[in-house]
Coordinates of C-alpha atoms in Angstrom, one line a residue:
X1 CA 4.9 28.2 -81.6
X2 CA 2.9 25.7 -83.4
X3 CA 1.1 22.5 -82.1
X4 CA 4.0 20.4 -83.0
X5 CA 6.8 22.1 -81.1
X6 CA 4.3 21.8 -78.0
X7 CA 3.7 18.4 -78.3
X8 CA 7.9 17.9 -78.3
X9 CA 8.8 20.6 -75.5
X10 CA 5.8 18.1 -73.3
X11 CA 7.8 15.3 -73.4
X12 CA 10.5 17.6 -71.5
X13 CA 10.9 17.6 -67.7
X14 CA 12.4 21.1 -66.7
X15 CA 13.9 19.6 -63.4
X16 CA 16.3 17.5 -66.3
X17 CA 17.8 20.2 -67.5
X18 CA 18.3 21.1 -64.3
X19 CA 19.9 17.9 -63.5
X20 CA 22.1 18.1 -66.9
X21 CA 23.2 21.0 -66.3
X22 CA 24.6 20.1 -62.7
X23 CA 26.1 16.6 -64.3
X24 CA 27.8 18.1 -67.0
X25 CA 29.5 20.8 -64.5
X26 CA 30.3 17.9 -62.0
X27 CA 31.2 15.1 -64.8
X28 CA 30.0 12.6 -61.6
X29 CA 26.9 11.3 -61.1
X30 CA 27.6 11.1 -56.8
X31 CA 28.8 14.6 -56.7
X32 CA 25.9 16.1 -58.8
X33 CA 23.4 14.1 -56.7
X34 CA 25.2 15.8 -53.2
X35 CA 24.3 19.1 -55.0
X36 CA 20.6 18.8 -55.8
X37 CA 20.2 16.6 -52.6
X38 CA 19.5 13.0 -54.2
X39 CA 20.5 9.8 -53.5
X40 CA 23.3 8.1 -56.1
X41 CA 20.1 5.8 -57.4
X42 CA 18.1 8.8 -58.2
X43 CA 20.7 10.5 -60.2
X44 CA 21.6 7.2 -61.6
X45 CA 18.3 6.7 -63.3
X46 CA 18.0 10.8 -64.3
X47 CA 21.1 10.2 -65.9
X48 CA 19.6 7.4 -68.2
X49 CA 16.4 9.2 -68.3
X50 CA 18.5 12.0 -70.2
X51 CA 20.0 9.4 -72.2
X52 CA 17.1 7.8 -73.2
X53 CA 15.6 11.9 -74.0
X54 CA 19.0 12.8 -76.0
X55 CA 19.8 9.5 -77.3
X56 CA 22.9 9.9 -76.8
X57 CA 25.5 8.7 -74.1
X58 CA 25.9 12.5 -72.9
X59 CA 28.3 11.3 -70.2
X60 CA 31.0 8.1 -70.9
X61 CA 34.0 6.7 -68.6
X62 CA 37.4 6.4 -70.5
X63 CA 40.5 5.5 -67.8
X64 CA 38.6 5.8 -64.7
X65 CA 37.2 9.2 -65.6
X66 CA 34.0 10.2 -67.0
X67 CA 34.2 12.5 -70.5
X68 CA 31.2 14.9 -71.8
X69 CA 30.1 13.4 -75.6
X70 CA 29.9 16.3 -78.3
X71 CA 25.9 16.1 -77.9
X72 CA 26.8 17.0 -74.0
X73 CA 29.3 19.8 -74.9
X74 CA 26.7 21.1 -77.4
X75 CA 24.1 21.0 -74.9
X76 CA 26.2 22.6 -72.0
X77 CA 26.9 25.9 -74.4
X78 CA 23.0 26.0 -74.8
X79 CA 21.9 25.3 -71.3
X80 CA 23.2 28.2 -69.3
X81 CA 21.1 30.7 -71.8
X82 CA 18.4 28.5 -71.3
X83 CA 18.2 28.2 -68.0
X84 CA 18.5 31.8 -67.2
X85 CA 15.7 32.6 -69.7
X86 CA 13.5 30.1 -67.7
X87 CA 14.7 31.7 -64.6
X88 CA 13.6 35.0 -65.9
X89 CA 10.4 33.8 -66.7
X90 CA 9.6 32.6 -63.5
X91 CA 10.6 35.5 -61.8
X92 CA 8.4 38.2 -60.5
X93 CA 8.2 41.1 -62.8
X94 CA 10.3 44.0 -62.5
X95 CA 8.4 47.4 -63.2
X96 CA 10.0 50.6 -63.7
X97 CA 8.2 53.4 -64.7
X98 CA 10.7 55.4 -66.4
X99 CA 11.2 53.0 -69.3
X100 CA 7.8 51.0 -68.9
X101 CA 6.5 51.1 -72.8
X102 CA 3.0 50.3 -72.8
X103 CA -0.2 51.5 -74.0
X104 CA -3.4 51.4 -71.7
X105 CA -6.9 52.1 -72.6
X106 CA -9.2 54.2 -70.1
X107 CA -12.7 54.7 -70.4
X108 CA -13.5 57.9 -68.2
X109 CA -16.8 59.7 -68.2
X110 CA -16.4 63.0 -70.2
X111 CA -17.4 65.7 -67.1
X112 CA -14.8 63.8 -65.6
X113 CA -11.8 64.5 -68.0
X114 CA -9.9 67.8 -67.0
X115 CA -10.8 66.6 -63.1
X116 CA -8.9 63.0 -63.8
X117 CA -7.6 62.5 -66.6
X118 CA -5.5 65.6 -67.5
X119 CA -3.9 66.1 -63.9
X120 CA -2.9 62.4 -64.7
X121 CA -1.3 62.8 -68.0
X122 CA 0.3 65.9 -66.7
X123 CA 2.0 63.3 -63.9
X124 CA 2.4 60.9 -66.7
X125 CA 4.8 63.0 -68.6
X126 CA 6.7 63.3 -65.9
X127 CA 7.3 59.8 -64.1
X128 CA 6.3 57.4 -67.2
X129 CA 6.9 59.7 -70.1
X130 CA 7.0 56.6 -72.4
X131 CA 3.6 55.1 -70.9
X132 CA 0.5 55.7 -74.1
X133 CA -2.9 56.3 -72.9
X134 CA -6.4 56.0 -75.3
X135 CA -9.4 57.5 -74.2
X136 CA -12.8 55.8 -75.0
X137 CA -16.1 57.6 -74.3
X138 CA -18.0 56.5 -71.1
X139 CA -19.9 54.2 -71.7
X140 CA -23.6 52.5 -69.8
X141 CA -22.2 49.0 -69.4
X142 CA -18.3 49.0 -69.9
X143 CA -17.7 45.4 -68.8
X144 CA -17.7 43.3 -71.9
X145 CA -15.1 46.0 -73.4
X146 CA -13.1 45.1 -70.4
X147 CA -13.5 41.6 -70.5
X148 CA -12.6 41.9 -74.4
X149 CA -9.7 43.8 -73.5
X150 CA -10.8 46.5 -75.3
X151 CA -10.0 48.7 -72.4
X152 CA -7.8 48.2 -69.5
X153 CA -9.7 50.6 -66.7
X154 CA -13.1 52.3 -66.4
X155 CA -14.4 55.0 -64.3
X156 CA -17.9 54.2 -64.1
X157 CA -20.6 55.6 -61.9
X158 CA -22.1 51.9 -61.0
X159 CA -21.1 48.8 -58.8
X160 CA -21.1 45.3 -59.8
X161 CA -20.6 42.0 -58.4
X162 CA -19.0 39.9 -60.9
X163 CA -16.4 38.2 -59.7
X164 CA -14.5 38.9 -62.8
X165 CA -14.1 42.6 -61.9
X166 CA -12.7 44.2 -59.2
X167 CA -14.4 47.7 -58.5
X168 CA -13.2 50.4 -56.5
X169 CA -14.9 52.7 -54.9
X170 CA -13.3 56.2 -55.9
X171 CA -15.4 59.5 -54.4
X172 CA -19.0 60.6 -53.8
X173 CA -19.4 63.8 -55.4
X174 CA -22.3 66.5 -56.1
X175 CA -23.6 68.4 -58.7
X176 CA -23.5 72.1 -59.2
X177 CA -24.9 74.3 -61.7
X178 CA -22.4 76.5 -64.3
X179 CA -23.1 79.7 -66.3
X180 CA -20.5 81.6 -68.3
X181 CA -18.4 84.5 -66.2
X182 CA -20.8 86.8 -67.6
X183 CA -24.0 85.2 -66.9
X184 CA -26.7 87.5 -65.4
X185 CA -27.2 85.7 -62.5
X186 CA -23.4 86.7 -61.3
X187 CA -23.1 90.0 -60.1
X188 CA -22.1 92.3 -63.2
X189 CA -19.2 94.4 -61.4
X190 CA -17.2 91.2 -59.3
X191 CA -18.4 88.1 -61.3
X192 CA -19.5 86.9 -58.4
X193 CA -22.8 84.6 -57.6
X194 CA -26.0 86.8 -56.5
X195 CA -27.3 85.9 -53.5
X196 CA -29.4 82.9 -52.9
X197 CA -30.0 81.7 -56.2
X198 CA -32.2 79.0 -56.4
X199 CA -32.4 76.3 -58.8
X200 CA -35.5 77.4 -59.1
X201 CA -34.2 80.8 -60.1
X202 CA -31.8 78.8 -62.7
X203 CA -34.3 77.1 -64.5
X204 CA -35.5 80.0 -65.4
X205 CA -32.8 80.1 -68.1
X206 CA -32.3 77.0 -71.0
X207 CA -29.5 74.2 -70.3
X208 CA -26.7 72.4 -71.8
X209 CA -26.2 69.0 -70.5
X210 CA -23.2 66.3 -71.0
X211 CA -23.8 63.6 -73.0
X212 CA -22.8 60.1 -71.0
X213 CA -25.0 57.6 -73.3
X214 CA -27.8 57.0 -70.2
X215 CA -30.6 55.1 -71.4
X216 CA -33.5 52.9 -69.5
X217 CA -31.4 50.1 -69.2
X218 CA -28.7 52.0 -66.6
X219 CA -28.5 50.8 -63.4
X220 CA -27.5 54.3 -61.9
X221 CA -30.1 56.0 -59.8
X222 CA -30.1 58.7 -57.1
X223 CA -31.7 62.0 -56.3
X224 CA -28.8 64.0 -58.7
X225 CA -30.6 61.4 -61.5
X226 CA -33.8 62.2 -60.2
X227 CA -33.1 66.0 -60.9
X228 CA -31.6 65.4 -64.4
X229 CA -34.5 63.9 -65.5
X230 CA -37.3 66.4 -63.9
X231 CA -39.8 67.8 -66.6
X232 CA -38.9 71.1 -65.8
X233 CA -35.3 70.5 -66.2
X234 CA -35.8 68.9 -69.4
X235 CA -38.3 71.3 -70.9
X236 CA -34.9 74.1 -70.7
X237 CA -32.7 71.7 -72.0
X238 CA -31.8 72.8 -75.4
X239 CA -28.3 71.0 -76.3
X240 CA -26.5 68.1 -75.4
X241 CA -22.7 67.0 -75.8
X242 CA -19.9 64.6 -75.6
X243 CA -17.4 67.5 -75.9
X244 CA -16.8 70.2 -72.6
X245 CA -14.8 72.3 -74.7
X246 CA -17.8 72.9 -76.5
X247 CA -19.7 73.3 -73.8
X248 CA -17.8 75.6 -71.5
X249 CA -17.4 77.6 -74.8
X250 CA -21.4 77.8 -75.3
X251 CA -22.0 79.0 -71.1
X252 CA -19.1 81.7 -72.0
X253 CA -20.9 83.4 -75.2
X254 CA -24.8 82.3 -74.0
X255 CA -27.0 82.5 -70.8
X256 CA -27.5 78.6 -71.0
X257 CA -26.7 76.9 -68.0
X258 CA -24.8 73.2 -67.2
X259 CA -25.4 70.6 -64.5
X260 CA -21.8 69.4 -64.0
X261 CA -19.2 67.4 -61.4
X262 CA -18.8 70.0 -58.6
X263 CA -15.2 69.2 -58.7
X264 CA -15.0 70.7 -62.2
X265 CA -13.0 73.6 -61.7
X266 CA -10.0 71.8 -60.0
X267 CA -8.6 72.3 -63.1
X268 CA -7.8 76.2 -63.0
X269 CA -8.6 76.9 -66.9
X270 CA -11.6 75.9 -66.3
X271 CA -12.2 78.7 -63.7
X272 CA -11.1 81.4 -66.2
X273 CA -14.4 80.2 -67.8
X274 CA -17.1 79.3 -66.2
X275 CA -18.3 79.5 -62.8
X276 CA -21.0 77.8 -60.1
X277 CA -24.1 79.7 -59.4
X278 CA -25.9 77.1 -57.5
X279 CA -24.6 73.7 -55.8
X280 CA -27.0 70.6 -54.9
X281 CA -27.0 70.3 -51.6
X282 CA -27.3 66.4 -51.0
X283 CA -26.5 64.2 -48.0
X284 CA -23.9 61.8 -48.7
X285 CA -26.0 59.4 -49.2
X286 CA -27.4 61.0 -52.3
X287 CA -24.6 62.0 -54.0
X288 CA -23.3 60.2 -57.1
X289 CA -20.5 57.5 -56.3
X290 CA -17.7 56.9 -58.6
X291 CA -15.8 53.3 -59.3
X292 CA -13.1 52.5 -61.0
X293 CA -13.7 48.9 -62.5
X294 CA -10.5 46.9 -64.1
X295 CA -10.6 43.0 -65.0
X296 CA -9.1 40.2 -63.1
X297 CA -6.8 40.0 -66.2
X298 CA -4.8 42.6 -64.8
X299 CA -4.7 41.9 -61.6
X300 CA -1.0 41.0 -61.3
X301 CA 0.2 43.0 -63.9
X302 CA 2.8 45.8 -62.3
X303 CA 2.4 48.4 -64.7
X304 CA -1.2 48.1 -64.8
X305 CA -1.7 48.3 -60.9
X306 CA 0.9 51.3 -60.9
X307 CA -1.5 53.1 -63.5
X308 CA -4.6 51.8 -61.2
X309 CA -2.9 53.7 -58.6
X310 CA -2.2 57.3 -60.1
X311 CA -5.5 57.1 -61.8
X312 CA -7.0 56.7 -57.7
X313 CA -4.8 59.5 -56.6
X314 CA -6.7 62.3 -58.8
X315 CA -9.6 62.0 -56.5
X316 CA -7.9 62.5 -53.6

């Protein structure tokens, strides 16, 4: 719609359509004013309002009875369309998500994606099988890619208090160290974890970490942090990674070690793999909280809420 179609549709009051359409149904100015509750004078001068609009007569009296010009039958085979569309318009939106076709955009950290985000596909190709979902990589500072609409949701491991955003708090979780089902620090005969192992014990051994894009200017910090970026930690720390394929692949076929989501084996492939030989014991305080972060934007929108609340539901 260009410039010049606005300036014509401004000149229009809706509520005269609405009184058209009752005159031309009514052909009688007192009986249309009964039904939209004005007095004869009110009507009178919408009538020559939509005279003046028109320019045309729209409504004439021949033998005591009032006739519809062609301009008013033309108009009165356009109006009910019209009307309904504007009705439609107006209306709340309807979701379903059966036939919703829409694509979203989801930023999730990648130690997060077989814990979140492929439970929620798998529920996604069942109840919205026509819904399109793009992973972006995590990222430090997500929120101009949301305010660019870029992305629709991000799961993000930090707060903020823009009033642009609305953040909500998702889980608290701790860390836990991997190794590979045949790692010598599980027992040889059960694959299970040796007693008491210490991290201590674990560093004796090099480390494969996920790659999340930290750098000095993220506003994440807690004790798990604190451990990621010990000297000692770092010294072992051999290889990093945006890809957990690859790096449950490298704990099954080497002795290297990962710091991961303790919640990473929800997922029950994942098991098959790898397995935890030491878990951070933190007070809740400490432990890492997760967000999910949408803009204002969508706020209202059905289909995005709906989405909003499956993507809450995988860490329940």
């Amino acid at each position: 719609m260009d410039n010049s179609t606005e300036k014509q549709l401004n000149r229009i009051d809706l509520n005269l359509l609405i009184a058209l359409s009752v005159l031309l149904k009514e052909k009688n100015v007192s009986k249309a004013a009964e039904v939209l509750f004005l007095t004869q004078s009110a009507m009178s001068k919408t009538l020559k309002r939509l005279r003046d609009l028109f320019n045309d007569e729209l409504l004439f009296r021949s033998a005591n009875k009032m006739h519809i010009t062609i301009k008013g039958e033309q108009l009165q085979k356009q109006l009910p369309t019209l009307l309904a569309s504007l009705n439609s318009f107006m209306q709340e939106d309807k979701f379903d998500p059966i036939t919703c076709d829409m694509s979203f955009s989801v930023s999730v950290p990648a130690a997060m994606n077989h814990s979140v985000l492929l439970p929620l596909l798998q529920i996604l190709a069942e109840q919205a099988p026509k819904i399109r979902i793009t992973e972006h990589p995590a990222l430090v500072d997500p929120y101009n890619m949301l305010e660019n609409n870029d992305i629709d949701f991000a799961i993000h491991f930090a707060d903020n208090n823009d009033a642009n955003f609305t953040v909500t708090p998702c889980e608290k979780f701790s860390l836990a160290i991997f190794s590979g089902k045949h790692h010598p620090l599980l027992c040889e005969s059960k694959g299970e974890v040796k007693k008491n192992i210490s991290y201590e014990d674990c560093l004796q051994y090099n480390f494969i970490a996920m790659n999340h894009g930290d750098n000095t200017q993220t506003k994440i910090t807690s004790t798990i942090h604190a451990i990621l970026n010990e000297p000692k930690y770092i010294e072992k720390l051999v290889f990093k990674s945006n890809q957990l394929l690859l790096i449950t692949e490298l704990l099954a076929t080497t002795d290297s070690l990962y710091i991961g989501p303790e919640h990473l084996l929800r997922v029950s492939n994942l098991s098959n793999t790898i397995a935890p030989v030491h878990t951070f014991d933190l007070a809740d305080d400490n432990k890492v909280p997760t967000y999910l972060i949408e803009h204002k934007r969508v706020t209202n929108s059905l289909a995005h809420q709906w989405l909003k609340q499956k993507i809450l539901e995988q860490f329940n």
